[in-house]
Amino acid sequence: EIVLTQSPATLSLSPGERATLSCRASQSVSSYLAWYQQKPGQAPRLLIYDASNRATGIPARFSGSGSGTDFTLTISSLEPEDFAVYYCQQRSNWSYTFGQGTKLEIK
Amino acid sequence: EVQLVESGGGLVQPGRSLRLSCAASGFTFDDYAMHWVRQAPGKGLEWVSGISWNSGSTGYADSVKGRFTISRDNAKNSLYLQMNSLRAEDTALYYCAKENGGNSFDYWGQGTLVTVSS
């Protein structure tokens, strides 16, 4: 099973700042890496798929990069509604795994 | 508008069974693979199981293999999860999720809560 490790576990930033979240895979996942945002009491929302493609309706301040084993989600300028938990996810054949999450909190 | 509505959750004793359902609408159901993802209280996301558009392929997390069975009825636009031999560690909110034709999940339901306790 491919393990995804996200860092940091918690990120404390202020609105307007840039956020950089990391996801590292235990082996190559090519570009099959997605990012989700989850707010309390809500289902996850797809942000980025296939490492760098924004999902429908996702603002341009969200961007994804990387391939192989190292991936990054960048939020260029934080809005108040961006403070949430973020998960990465990979697919390898019929095995899907999520990272443990990064909590983005207001500083 | 895509909608996924789960049902069937509840309180069940360890060792018993439960069947979850997911009613889909707003898209061509039999064009897409579908999945179940769960989230234990206060924890992260865990993929549980997935099924291809025509039920020809299925996959399971190691934690549920041999106990859970995923199925679908394309005529009814419905996804199911039969859960047998339930354990306390299966307690979670179970989400139904649509695969986006690639490698991720673009639509999610609001979840149905399964609590396994005596």
Coordinates of C-alpha atoms in Angstrom, one line a residue:
Chain A
E1 CA 0.0 0.0 0.0
I2 CA 1.3 3.5 -0.9
V3 CA 1.5 5.7 2.1
L4 CA 1.0 9.5 1.8
T5 CA 2.6 11.7 4.4
Q6 CA 1.5 15.3 4.7
S7 CA 3.4 18.1 6.3
P8 CA 3.1 20.1 8.3
A9 CA 0.3 18.6 10.5
T10 CA -0.8 22.1 11.4
L11 CA -0.1 25.4 9.6
S12 CA -0.9 28.7 11.2
L13 CA -1.1 31.7 8.9
S14 CA -3.0 34.9 8.5
P15 CA -5.4 35.9 5.7
G16 CA -3.5 37.3 2.7
E17 CA -0.5 35.1 3.3
R18 CA 0.7 32.3 1.1
A19 CA 0.2 28.7 2.2
T20 CA 2.3 25.8 1.0
L21 CA 1.2 22.3 1.9
S22 CA 3.3 19.2 1.2
C23 CA 2.4 15.6 0.4
R24 CA 5.0 12.9 0.0
A25 CA 4.3 9.4 -1.4
S26 CA 6.1 6.2 -0.3
Q27 CA 6.6 5.3 -3.9
S28 CA 5.8 7.0 -7.2
V29 CA 2.2 7.7 -8.0
S30 CA 3.0 9.4 -11.3
S31 CA 0.6 12.4 -11.5
Y32 CA -2.3 10.5 -9.9
L33 CA -2.6 12.8 -6.9
A34 CA -5.6 14.8 -5.8
W35 CA -6.2 17.5 -3.1
Y36 CA -9.3 18.0 -1.0
Q37 CA -10.6 20.6 1.4
Q38 CA -12.8 19.7 4.3
K39 CA -14.5 22.1 6.7
P40 CA -16.2 21.0 10.0
G41 CA -19.5 19.2 9.4
Q42 CA -19.0 19.1 5.7
A43 CA -18.1 16.5 3.1
P44 CA -14.7 16.9 1.4
R45 CA -14.4 19.0 -1.7
L46 CA -12.2 18.2 -4.6
L47 CA -9.7 21.0 -5.3
I48 CA -7.0 19.6 -7.5
Y49 CA -6.9 16.4 -9.5
D50 CA -4.0 14.7 -11.4
A51 CA -1.6 16.8 -9.4
S52 CA -2.2 20.2 -11.1
N53 CA -5.7 20.5 -12.6
R54 CA -8.2 22.6 -10.7
A55 CA -11.6 21.1 -10.3
T56 CA -14.7 22.8 -11.5
G57 CA -15.4 26.0 -9.7
I58 CA -12.2 26.1 -7.7
P59 CA -10.6 29.6 -7.5
A60 CA -7.3 30.3 -9.2
R61 CA -5.6 31.0 -5.9
F62 CA -5.4 27.2 -5.5
S63 CA -2.7 25.5 -7.4
G64 CA -1.0 22.1 -7.4
S65 CA 2.3 20.9 -8.5
G66 CA 4.6 17.9 -8.4
S67 CA 5.0 14.4 -9.8
G68 CA 6.4 11.1 -8.7
T69 CA 6.6 11.2 -4.9
D70 CA 6.6 14.9 -4.0
F71 CA 3.6 17.2 -4.4
T72 CA 2.6 20.6 -3.2
L73 CA -0.7 22.5 -2.8
T74 CA -0.3 26.2 -2.8
I75 CA -2.9 28.8 -1.9
S76 CA -1.5 32.1 -3.2
S77 CA -3.3 34.5 -0.9
L78 CA -5.4 33.1 1.9
E79 CA -9.1 34.0 2.2
P80 CA -11.0 33.6 5.5
E81 CA -12.9 30.7 4.0
D82 CA -9.7 28.7 3.2
F83 CA -9.0 27.8 6.8
A84 CA -9.9 24.1 6.9
V85 CA -8.3 20.6 6.8
Y86 CA -6.6 19.6 3.5
Y87 CA -6.0 16.0 2.4
C88 CA -4.1 14.5 -0.5
Q89 CA -5.1 11.3 -2.1
Q90 CA -3.6 8.9 -4.6
R91 CA -4.8 6.0 -6.7
S92 CA -2.7 2.9 -7.6
N93 CA -4.8 0.3 -9.5
W94 CA -7.7 -0.5 -7.1
S95 CA -6.0 0.9 -4.1
Y96 CA -6.7 4.5 -3.0
T97 CA -5.1 6.1 0.0
F98 CA -5.4 9.5 1.7
G99 CA -2.8 11.5 3.7
Q100 CA -3.4 12.2 7.3
G101 CA -4.4 15.8 6.6
T102 CA -3.0 19.3 7.2
K103 CA -5.0 21.6 9.4
L104 CA -4.7 25.2 8.1
E105 CA -5.6 27.5 11.0
I106 CA -5.8 31.2 11.5
K107 CA -2.8 32.7 13.2
Chain B
E1 CA -27.1 19.0 -10.2
V2 CA -25.2 16.0 -9.0
Q3 CA -26.7 14.5 -5.8
L4 CA -25.5 11.6 -3.7
V5 CA -27.7 10.6 -0.8
E6 CA -26.6 7.9 1.6
S7 CA -28.9 5.9 3.9
G8 CA -28.9 2.8 6.0
G9 CA -26.6 3.9 8.8
G10 CA -27.4 3.4 12.5
L11 CA -26.4 1.7 15.7
V12 CA -25.4 -2.0 15.4
Q13 CA -23.9 -4.5 17.8
P14 CA -20.4 -5.9 17.1
G15 CA -20.5 -9.0 14.8
R16 CA -23.8 -7.9 13.2
S17 CA -24.5 -6.7 9.6
L18 CA -25.6 -3.5 8.0
R19 CA -26.3 -2.5 4.4
L20 CA -25.7 1.1 3.2
S21 CA -27.3 2.6 0.1
C22 CA -26.4 5.6 -2.0
A23 CA -29.0 7.1 -4.4
A24 CA -27.4 9.0 -7.2
S25 CA -28.9 11.6 -9.5
G26 CA -27.9 14.5 -11.8
F27 CA -25.4 12.5 -13.9
T28 CA -25.2 9.3 -16.0
F29 CA -24.6 6.9 -13.2
D30 CA -23.5 4.0 -15.3
D31 CA -20.7 6.0 -16.9
Y32 CA -18.7 6.2 -13.7
A33 CA -16.9 4.2 -11.0
M34 CA -18.3 4.8 -7.5
H35 CA -16.7 4.5 -4.1
W36 CA -17.3 4.4 -0.3
V37 CA -15.0 6.5 1.9
R38 CA -15.3 6.7 5.6
Q39 CA -14.2 9.0 8.4
A40 CA -14.0 7.9 12.0
P41 CA -15.0 10.6 14.6
G42 CA -12.3 13.2 14.7
K43 CA -10.1 11.3 12.3
G44 CA -9.0 11.5 8.7
L45 CA -10.4 10.0 5.5
E46 CA -10.1 6.3 4.7
W47 CA -11.0 4.8 1.3
V48 CA -13.2 1.7 1.9
S49 CA -14.2 0.3 -1.4
G50 CA -14.8 1.0 -5.1
I51 CA -16.6 -0.5 -8.1
S52 CA -16.3 0.1 -11.8
W53 CA -19.1 1.4 -14.0
N54 CA -20.2 -2.1 -15.0
S55 CA -19.4 -3.9 -11.7
G56 CA -16.6 -5.7 -13.6
S57 CA -13.9 -4.6 -11.1
T58 CA -14.0 -3.9 -7.4
G59 CA -11.5 -3.0 -4.8
Y60 CA -11.3 -3.0 -1.0
A61 CA -9.2 -1.6 1.7
D62 CA -7.3 -4.3 3.6
S63 CA -9.2 -3.3 6.8
V64 CA -12.6 -4.5 5.3
K65 CA -11.6 -7.1 2.8
G66 CA -13.6 -10.3 3.3
R67 CA -16.2 -8.5 5.4
F68 CA -17.6 -5.8 3.2
T69 CA -19.1 -6.2 -0.3
I70 CA -19.7 -3.3 -2.7
S71 CA -22.3 -3.5 -5.4
R72 CA -24.4 -1.3 -7.7
D73 CA -27.6 -1.3 -9.6
N74 CA -27.3 0.9 -12.6
A75 CA -31.0 0.5 -13.4
K76 CA -31.8 2.1 -10.1
N77 CA -28.9 4.6 -10.0
S78 CA -27.8 3.1 -6.7
L79 CA -24.7 2.0 -4.9
Y80 CA -24.6 -0.4 -2.0
L81 CA -22.2 -1.5 0.7
Q82 CA -23.0 -4.7 2.6
M83 CA -21.1 -4.7 5.8
N84 CA -20.8 -8.0 7.8
S85 CA -19.0 -8.9 11.0
L86 CA -18.9 -5.3 12.1
R87 CA -16.3 -4.2 14.6
A88 CA -16.0 -1.2 16.9
E89 CA -13.3 0.2 14.6
D90 CA -15.8 0.4 11.7
T91 CA -17.6 3.2 13.5
A92 CA -17.5 6.1 11.1
L93 CA -19.4 8.5 8.8
Y94 CA -19.6 6.7 5.5
Y95 CA -19.5 8.8 2.4
C96 CA -20.6 7.8 -1.1
A97 CA -18.3 9.4 -3.7
K98 CA -18.3 9.6 -7.5
E99 CA -15.1 9.0 -9.3
N100 CA -14.3 11.7 -11.9
G101 CA -13.4 9.4 -14.7
G102 CA -9.8 9.5 -13.6
N103 CA -8.2 9.1 -10.2
S104 CA -10.1 11.2 -7.8
F105 CA -13.6 11.9 -6.3
D106 CA -15.4 14.9 -7.6
Y107 CA -18.8 14.6 -5.8
W108 CA -19.5 13.4 -2.3
G109 CA -22.7 12.7 -0.4
Q110 CA -23.2 14.1 3.1
G111 CA -22.6 10.7 4.7
T112 CA -24.4 8.2 6.8
L113 CA -23.2 7.4 10.4
V114 CA -22.5 3.9 11.4
T115 CA -21.9 3.2 15.1
V116 CA -20.8 -0.3 16.2
S117 CA -21.3 -0.7 19.9
S118 CA -22.8 -3.1 22.3

